[in-house]
XYZ file of C-alpha atoms in Angstrom:
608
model
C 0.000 0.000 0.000
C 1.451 3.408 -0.936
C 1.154 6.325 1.544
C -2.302 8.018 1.197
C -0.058 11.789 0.867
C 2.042 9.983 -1.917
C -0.997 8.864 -3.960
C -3.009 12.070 -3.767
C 0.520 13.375 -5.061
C 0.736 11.081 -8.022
C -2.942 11.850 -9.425
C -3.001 15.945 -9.108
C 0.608 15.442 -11.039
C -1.438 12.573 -13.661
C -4.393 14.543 -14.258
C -3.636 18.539 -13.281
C -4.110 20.484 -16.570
C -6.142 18.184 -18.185
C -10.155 19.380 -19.732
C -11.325 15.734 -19.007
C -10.545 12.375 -17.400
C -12.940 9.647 -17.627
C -12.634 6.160 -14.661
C -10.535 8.518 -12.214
C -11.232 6.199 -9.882
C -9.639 3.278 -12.011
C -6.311 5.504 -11.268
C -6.383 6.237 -7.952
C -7.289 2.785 -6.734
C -3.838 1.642 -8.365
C -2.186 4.229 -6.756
C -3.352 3.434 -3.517
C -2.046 0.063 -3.666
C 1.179 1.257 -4.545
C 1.654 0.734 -8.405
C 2.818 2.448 -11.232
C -0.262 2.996 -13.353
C 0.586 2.088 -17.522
C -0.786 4.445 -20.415
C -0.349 4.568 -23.998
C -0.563 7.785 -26.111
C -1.270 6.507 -30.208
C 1.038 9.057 -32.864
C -0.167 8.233 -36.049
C 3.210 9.234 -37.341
C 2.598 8.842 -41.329
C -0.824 10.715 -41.285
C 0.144 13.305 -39.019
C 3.549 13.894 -40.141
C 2.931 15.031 -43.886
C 1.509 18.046 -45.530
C -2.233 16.545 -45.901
C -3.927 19.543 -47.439
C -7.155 19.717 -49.960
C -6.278 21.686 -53.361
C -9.394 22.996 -54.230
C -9.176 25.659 -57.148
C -12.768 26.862 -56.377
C -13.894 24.765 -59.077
C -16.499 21.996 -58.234
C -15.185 19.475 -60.531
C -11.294 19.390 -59.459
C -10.625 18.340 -55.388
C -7.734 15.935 -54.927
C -5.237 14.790 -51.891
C -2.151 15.720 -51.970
C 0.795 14.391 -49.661
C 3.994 16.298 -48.651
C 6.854 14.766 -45.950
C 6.497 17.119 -43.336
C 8.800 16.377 -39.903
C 7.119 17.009 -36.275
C 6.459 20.448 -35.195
C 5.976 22.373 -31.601
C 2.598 21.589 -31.374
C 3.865 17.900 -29.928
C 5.021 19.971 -26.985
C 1.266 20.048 -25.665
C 0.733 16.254 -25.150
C 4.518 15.864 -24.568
C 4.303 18.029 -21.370
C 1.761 16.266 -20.451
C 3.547 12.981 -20.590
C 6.323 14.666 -19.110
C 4.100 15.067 -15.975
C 3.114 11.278 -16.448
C 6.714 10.092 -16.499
C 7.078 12.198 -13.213
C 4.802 10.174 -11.448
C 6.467 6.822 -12.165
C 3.843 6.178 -15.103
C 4.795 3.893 -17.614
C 4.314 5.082 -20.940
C 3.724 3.653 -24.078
C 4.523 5.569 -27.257
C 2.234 3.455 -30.175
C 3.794 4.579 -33.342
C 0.332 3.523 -35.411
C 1.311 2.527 -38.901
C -1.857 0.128 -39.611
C -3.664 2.632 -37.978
C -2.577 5.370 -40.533
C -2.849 2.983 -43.607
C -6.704 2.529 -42.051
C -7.433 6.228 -42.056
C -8.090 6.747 -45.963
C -4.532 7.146 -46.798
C -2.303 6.041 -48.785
C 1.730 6.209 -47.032
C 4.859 4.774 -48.735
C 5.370 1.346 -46.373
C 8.876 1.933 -46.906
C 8.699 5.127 -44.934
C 7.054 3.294 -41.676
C 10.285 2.647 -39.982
C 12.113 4.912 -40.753
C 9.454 7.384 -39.319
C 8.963 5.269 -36.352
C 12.725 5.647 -35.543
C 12.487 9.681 -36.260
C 9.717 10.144 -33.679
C 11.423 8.121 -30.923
C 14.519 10.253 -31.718
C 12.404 13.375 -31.519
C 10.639 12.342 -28.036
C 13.535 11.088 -26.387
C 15.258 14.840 -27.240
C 12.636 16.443 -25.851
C 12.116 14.440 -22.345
C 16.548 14.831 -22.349
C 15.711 18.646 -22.839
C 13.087 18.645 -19.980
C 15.369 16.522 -17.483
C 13.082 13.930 -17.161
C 13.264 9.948 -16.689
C 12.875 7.984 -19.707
C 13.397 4.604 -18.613
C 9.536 4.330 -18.197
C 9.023 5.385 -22.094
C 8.926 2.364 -24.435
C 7.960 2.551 -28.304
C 5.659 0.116 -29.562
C 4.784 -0.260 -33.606
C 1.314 -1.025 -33.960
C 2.581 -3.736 -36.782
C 4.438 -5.667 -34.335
C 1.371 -6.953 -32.285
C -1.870 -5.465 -34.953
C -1.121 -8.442 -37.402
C -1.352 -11.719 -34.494
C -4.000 -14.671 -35.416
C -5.086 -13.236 -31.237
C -5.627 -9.952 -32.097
C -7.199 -10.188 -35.301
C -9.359 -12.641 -33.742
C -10.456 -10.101 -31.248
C -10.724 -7.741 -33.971
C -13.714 -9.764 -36.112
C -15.502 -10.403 -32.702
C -15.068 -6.699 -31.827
C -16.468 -6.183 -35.609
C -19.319 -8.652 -35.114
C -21.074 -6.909 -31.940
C -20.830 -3.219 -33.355
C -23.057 -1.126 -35.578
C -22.319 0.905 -38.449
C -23.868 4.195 -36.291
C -21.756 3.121 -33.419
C -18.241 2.510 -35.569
C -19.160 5.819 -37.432
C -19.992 8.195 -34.595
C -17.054 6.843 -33.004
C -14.673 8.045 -35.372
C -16.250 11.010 -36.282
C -13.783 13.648 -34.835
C -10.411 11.454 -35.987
C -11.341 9.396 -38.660
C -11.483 11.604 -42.323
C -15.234 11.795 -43.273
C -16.324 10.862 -46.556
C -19.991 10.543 -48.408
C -19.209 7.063 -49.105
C -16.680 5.713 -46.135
C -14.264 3.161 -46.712
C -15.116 -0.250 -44.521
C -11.397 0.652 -43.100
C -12.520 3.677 -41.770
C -15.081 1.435 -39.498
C -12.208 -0.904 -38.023
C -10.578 2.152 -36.942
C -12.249 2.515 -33.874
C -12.249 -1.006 -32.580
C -8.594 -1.202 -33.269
C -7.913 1.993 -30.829
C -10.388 0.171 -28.346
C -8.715 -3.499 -28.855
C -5.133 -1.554 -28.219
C -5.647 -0.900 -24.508
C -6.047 -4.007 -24.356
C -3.297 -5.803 -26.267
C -0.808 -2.734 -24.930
C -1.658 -3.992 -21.199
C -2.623 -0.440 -20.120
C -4.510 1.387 -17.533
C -5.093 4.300 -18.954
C -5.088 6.178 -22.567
C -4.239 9.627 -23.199
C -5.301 11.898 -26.130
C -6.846 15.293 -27.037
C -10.602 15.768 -26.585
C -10.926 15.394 -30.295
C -10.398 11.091 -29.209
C -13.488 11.570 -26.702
C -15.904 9.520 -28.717
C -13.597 6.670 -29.353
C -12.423 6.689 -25.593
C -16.090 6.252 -24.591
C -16.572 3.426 -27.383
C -13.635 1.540 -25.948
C -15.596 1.926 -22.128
C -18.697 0.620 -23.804
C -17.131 -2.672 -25.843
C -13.959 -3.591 -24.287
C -15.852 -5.070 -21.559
C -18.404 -6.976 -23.920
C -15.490 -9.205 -25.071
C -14.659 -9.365 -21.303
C -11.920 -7.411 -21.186
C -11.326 -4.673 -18.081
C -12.702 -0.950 -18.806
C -9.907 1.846 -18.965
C -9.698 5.222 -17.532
C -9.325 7.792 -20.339
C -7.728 10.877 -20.174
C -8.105 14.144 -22.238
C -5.916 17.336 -23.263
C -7.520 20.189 -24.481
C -6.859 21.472 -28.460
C -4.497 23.824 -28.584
C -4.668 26.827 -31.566
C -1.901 27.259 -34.013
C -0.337 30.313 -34.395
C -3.170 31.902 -36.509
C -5.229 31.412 -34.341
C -6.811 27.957 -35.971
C -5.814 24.484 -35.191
C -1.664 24.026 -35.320
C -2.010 22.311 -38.607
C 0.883 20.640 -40.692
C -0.776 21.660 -43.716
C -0.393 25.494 -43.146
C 3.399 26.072 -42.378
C 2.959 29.397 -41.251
C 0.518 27.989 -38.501
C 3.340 26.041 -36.606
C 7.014 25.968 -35.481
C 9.341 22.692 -36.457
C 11.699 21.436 -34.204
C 14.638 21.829 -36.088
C 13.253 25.500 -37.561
C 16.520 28.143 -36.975
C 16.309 30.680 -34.499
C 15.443 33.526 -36.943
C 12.992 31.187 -38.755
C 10.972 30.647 -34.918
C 11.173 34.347 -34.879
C 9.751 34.872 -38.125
C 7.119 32.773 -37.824
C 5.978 34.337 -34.394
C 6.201 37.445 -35.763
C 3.626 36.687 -38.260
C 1.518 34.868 -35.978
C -2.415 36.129 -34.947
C -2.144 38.196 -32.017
C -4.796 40.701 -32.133
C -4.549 42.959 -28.639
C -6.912 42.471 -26.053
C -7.949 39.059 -28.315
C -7.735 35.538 -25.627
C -9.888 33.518 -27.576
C -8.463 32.317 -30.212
C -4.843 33.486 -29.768
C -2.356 30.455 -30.194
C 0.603 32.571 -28.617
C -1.342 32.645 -25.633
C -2.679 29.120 -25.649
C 1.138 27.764 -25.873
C 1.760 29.501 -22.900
C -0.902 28.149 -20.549
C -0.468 24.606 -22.047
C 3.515 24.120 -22.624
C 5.340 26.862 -21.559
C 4.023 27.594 -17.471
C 3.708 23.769 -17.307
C 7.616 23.113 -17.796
C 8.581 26.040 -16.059
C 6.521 24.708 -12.879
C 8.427 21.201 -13.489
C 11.384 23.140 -13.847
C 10.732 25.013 -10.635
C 9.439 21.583 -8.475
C 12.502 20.175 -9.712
C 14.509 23.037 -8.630
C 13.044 22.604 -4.748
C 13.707 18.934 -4.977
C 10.451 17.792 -5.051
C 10.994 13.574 -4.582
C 9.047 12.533 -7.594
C 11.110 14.904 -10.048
C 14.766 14.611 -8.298
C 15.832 11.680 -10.106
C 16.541 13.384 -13.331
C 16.900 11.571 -16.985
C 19.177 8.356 -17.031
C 19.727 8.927 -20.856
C 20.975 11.599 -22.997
C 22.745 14.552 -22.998
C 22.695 16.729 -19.694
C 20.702 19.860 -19.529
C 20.290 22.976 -17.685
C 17.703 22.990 -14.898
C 17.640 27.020 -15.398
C 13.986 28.424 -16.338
C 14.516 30.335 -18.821
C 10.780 31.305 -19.257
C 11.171 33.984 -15.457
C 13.647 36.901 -15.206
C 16.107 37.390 -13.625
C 14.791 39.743 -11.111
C 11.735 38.166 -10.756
C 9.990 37.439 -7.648
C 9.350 34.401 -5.705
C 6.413 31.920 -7.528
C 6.655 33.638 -10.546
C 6.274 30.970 -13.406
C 6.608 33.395 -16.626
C 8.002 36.952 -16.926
C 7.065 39.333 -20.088
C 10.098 41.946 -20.251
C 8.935 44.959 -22.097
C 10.896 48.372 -23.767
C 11.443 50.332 -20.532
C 10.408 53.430 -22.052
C 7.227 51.430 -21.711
C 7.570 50.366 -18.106
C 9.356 47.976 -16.129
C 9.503 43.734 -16.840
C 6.298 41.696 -15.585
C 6.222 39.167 -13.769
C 3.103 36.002 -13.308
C 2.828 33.486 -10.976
C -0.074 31.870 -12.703
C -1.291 32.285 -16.753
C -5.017 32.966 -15.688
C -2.848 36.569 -14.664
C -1.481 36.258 -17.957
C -4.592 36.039 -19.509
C -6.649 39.017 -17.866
C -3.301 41.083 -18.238
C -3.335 40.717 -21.760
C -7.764 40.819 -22.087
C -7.076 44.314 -20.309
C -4.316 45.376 -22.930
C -1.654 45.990 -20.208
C 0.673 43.554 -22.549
C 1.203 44.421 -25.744
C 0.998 41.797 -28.442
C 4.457 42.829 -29.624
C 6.112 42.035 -25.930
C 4.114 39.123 -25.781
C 5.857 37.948 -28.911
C 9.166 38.696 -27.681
C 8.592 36.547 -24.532
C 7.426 33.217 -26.461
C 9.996 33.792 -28.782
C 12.495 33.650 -26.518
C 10.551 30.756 -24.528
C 10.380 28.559 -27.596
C 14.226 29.117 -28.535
C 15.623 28.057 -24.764
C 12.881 24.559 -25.696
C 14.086 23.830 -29.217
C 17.733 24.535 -28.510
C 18.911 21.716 -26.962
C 16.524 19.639 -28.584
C 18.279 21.015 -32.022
C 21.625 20.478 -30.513
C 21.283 17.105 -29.352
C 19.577 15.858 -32.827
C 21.637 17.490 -35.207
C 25.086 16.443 -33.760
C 23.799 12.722 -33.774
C 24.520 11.216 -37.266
C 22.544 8.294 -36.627
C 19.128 10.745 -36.340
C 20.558 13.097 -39.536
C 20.714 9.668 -41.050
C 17.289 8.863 -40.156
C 15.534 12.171 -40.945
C 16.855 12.051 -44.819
C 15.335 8.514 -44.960
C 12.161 9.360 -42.921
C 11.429 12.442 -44.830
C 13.298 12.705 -48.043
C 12.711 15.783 -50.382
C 10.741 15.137 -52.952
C 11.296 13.729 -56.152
C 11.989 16.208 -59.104
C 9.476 16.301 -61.883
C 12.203 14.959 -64.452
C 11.068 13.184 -67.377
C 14.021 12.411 -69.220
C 13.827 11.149 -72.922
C 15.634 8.095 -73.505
C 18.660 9.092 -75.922
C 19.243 6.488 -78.951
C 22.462 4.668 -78.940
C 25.162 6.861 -81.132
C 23.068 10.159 -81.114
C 24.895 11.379 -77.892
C 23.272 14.254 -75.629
C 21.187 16.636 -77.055
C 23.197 19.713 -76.904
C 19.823 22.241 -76.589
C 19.755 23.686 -72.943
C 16.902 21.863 -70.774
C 13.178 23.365 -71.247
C 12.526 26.351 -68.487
C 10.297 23.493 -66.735
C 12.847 21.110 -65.763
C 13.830 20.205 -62.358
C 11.500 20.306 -59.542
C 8.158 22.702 -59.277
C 9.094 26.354 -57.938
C 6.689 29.171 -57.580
C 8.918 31.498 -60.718
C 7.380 28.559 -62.824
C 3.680 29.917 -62.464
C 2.927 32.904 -64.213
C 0.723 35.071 -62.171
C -0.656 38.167 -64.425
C -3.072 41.271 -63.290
C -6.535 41.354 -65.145
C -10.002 43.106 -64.920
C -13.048 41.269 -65.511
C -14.983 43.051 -68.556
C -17.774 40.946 -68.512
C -19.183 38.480 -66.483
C -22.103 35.978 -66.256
C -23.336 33.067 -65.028
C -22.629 29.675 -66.407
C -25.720 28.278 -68.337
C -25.033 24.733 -67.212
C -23.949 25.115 -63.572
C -25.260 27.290 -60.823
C -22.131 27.709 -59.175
C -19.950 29.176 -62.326
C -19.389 32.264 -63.667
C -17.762 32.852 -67.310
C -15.485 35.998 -66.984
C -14.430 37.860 -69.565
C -10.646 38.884 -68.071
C -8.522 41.397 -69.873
C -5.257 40.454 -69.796
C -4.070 43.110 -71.648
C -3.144 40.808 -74.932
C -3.961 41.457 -78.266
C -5.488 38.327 -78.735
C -7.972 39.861 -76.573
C -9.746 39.052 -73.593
C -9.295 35.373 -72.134
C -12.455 33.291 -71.219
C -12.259 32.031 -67.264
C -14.738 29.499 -65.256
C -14.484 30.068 -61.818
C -17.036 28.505 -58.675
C -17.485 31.610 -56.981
C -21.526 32.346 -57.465
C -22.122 31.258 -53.704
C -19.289 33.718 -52.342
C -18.729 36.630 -54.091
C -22.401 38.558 -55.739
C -21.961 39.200 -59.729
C -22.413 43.081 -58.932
C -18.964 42.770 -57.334
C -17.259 41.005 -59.854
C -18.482 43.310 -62.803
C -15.270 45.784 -63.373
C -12.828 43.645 -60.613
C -9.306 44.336 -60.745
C -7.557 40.396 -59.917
C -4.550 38.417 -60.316
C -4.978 35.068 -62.553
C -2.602 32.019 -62.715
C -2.412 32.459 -66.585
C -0.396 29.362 -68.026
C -2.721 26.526 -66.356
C -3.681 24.158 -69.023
C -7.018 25.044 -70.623
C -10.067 23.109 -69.005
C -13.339 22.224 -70.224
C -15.691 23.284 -67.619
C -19.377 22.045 -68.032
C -19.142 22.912 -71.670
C -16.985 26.042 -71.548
C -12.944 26.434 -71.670
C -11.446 28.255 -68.835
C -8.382 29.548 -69.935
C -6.957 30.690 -66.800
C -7.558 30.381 -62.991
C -8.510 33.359 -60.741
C -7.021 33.214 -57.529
C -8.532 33.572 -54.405
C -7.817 33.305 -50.662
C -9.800 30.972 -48.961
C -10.862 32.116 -44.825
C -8.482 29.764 -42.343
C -12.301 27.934 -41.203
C -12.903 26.467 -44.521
C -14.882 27.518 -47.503
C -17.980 27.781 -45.432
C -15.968 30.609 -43.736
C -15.914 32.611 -47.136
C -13.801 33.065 -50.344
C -12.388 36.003 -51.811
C -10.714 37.193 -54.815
C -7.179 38.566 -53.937
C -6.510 42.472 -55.113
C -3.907 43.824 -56.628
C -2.235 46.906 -55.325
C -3.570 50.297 -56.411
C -2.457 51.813 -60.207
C -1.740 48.546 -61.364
C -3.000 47.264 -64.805
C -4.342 44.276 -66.980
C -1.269 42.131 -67.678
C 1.244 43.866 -64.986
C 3.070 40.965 -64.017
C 3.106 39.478 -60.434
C 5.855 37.615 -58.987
C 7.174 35.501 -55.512
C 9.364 37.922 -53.710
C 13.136 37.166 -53.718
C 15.845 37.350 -56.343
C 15.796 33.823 -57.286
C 12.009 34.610 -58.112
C 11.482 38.019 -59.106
C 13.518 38.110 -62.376
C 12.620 34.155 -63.672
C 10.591 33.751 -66.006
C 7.339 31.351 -65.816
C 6.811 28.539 -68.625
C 4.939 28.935 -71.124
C 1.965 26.340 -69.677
C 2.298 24.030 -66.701
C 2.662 20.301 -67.631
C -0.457 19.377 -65.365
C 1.841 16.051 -64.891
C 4.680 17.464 -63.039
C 1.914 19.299 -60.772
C 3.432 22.332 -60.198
C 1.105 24.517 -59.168
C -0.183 21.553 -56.327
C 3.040 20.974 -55.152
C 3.318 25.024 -54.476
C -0.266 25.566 -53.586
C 0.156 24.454 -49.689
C 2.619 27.213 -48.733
C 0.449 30.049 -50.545
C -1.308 31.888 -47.470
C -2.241 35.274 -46.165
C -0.176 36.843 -43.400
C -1.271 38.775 -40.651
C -1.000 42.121 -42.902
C -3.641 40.227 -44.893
C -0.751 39.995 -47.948
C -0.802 37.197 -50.077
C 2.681 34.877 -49.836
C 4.266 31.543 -50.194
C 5.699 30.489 -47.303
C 8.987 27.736 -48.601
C 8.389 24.689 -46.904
C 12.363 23.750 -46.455
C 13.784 27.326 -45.750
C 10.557 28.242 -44.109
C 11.245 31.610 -45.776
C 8.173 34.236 -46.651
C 8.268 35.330 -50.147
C 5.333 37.986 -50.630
C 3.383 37.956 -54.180
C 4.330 41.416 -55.482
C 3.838 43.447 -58.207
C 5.753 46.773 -59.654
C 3.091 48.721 -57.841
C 3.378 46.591 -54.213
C 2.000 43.662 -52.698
C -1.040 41.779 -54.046
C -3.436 41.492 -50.599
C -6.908 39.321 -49.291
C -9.248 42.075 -48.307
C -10.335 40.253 -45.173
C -9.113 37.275 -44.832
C -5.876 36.565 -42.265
C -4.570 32.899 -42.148
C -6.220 31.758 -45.059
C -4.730 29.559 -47.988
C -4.958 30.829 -51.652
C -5.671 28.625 -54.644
């Protein structure tokens, strides 16, 4: 039996911070008899890891998947502290690295990527626990392949699939699971899978976001009608990304990788959404109450010697115990300090973030300061991590194998035997898709109606300024954008897309358009060019690899330019239009010789 203080201990460090816990009970009563309660916490590493972003042109008729290797980013931090406080209490954690799980979710992930991924992530987590000082020889990595594909668990897995509806499988996975009209039977399984894995894992407990709720309280409801023991569950809240939306590998702009440069983490929070006075829906703020106070409380127990966090990591690298989130001068209990311009007063100092919070509600911080001080907070995180990964050859090893760059769109003619090399420079196409490639022009719509076959179209008339004349242009924007305001619109086109038969009619260009950060139920606009500009003014991607190339002639719709591009075009805070490069992480702006092409509205949103 463990001492009654020591217990009560244990479970405020298991479950402080968290929006929900489901069979707390289940976890105090093994505490109370003195054991080490066992979790798992599922990273669907192939799903979640990748640029996974819809390309959706506003037309009706062309929405496709694409994929894009994409490494872990800050947002792991959240559940990562939270394991960190887990770890603290002598839990023993299991890491399921879910590669069936991923294959199940509608996707479709190069197998030959699985472990070298898996290896990349334990890399990644052990860097961060080493960073945060805290025992790892209670973490353990389990592949989902290694016990998913048993005659026992498959077993379980049809009887599982023989007591539960098609409502229950589907509500289930309704928050996690990618909803389609017509779902894919795999998307079903998904559900009893995560149910069966508590079992099969041996665990007490499993830990997710709210987004798992619904799956959590499946697993309560049918893990015990195959006789197995009900788990407790246990539930973070969702954190915002730095636009103020979910932290989303699709939008780079919306999250911070943990190998990103210091002056790249700076950019990036420089851009991010942090309207003054705003709490709601500010992601700066929202990694401070859920990563940032948390460690520097650990950091500050551990500092005291507190028993449960004294023993230290076993493994790794040594770090500093310093907190570099407080000041210097700061006073006793203070968990996060916000220095500011002294012409603007003196540093401040919080013990708790709900101060934080109604500080920066009342406008006594200033976005700009507050920026400063998670800037600063997120460089002391990822610098050790950085240091320890990227002076391990074995992990730079894995990382180029995990996530390799992608493959150049080089289709090279087979050369007859005696003729030699063609000795013709390549075409201006060659080598992989970059943004100079698409040829973004200024235009004015001189006419515009709607589509006699399709509700949703117009057919513009755009000048161009050619002498062939105006250019004829389908776009889907009836439902966003009234046809009084399109009549006379200054725009910017992509002008050497293939020509597409749309319902009947050839669109011979693209209009582009910035798409609001909810969704396309949130609203679509067209983008504007700057003032005193004029049909066919060229725009270009900012930077002097960009700004004097010149674009092909027409995209070969084969080598997908334009898609491969598409996921990094988004609208900054100043509401201009950019590409954000997904290796550098640099912001190129879409300019023209008259300034910066802009969204009227729209902030965080994706253009296409």
């Amino acid at each position: 039996m463990a001492s009654p203080d020591i217990a009560a201990q244990k479970f405020e460090i298991i479950t402080r911070r968290l929006q929900e816990v489901l069979g707390a009970d289940t976890i105090k009563a093994i505490l109370a008899e003195g054991r080490s309660p066992t979790c798992y916490w599922g990273k669907i590493f192939i799903e979640n890891s990748t640029y996974r972003t819809t390309y959706e042109p506003i037309l009706p008729e062309d929405n496709l998947i694409l994929i894009f290797p994409m490494p872990a980013h800050i947002g792991y931090f959240v559940p990562l502290t939270k394991i960190a406080d887990f770890l603290s209490a002598g839990v023993e954690v299991k890491v399921l690295l879910a590669d069936v799980h991923a294959f199940l979710d509608n996707l479709k992930a190069p197998i030959e990527l699985v472990e070298h991924r898996t290896k990349y992530y334990e890399y990644i987590l052990r860097a961060v626990f080493h960073s945060l000082d805290i025992p790892t020889a209670k973490l353990h990595f389990v592949t989902g392949s290694s016990y998913q594909l048993t005659k026992e668990y498959n077993m379980d897995k049809f009887k599982i699939c023989s007591i539960v509806t098609e409502h229950d499988a589907k509500k289930a996975g309704a928050e996690v699971v990618k909803q389609v009209d017509s779902p894919l039977l795999s998307g079903l399984i998904y559900p009893c899978m995560q149910a069966l894995d508590e079992q099969y894992l041996g665990v007490d407990f499993q830990f997710g976001g709210v987004d798992q709720r619904k799956i959590f309280t499946f697993a309560e409801k049918y893990l015990p009608a195959l006789g197995y023991k009900k788990r407790a569950h246990l539930m973070n809240t969702m954190v915002p990304g730095l636009q103020g939306a979910k932290m989303s590998s699709s939008d780079p702009n919306s999250k911070i990788d943990f190998l990103d440069a210091p002056e790249v983490v700076k950019k990036k929070i420089k851009l991010a959404f942090c309207e003054e006075g705003n709490v709601t829906e500010n992601g700066l703020l929202s990694f401070v109450e859920a990563v940032v106070i948390p460690i520097s409380q650990l950091r500050i127990a551990k500092a005291k010697g507190d028993p449960l966090l004294a023993e230290g990591s076993k493994e790794g690298p040594a770090h500093s115990n310093g907190n570099a989130f407080v000041g210097s001068d700061a006073p006793e209990g203070t968990v996060f300090t916000v220095e500011r311009d002294p012409k603007f007063g003196t540093a401040l100092h919080y013990s708790s973030f709900e101060q934080v919070k109604a500080d920066f509600a009342a406008k006594n911080i200033h976005p700009k300061d507050l920026k400063n001080a998670v800037t600063n907070a997120v460089a002391s995180l990822l610098d050790p991590i950085r240091k320890e990964l990227l002076e391990n050859p074995d992990f730079v090893a894995v990382e180029k194998a995990a996530y390799p760059p992608p493959a150049a769109a080089n289709d090279k003619k087979k050369v007859k035997k005696g003729q030699g090399q063609p000795a013709s420079a390549p075409p201006a196409d060659d080598g992989p898709p970059k943004p100079s490639m698409i040829d973004l022009r200024v235009g004015k719509i001189i006419d515009v109606k709607k589509h006699p076959d399709a509700d949703s179209l117009y057919v513009e008339q755009i000048d161009l300024g050619e002498a062939t004349g105006p250019r004829t242009v389908v776009s889907g924007l009836v439902k966003y954008v009234p046809i009084e305001e399109m009549q006379g619109r200054q725009l910017v086109v992509v002008a050497n897309l293939k020509p597409a038969n749309m319902r009947g009619v050839k669109s011979q260009a693209m209009v582009l358009c910035a798409t609001h950060k909810d969704g396309k139920d949130a609203g679509i606009e067209i983008v504007s060019p700057p003032p005193n500009s004029k049909p066919g003014d060229r725009a270009f991607f900012e930077g002097e690899e960009y700004e004097n190339a010149t674009p092909v002639s027409q995209l070969n719709p084969k080598k997908k330019v334009f898609e491969t591009i598409q996921p990094g075009l988004i609208t900054l805070e100043s509401k201009e239009c950019a590409w954000i490069n997904p290796e550098t992480k640099s912001v190129h702006r879409i300019m023209t010789k008259e300034g910066a092409v802009v969204a009227p509205n729209f902030v965080g949103g994706t253009l296409s």
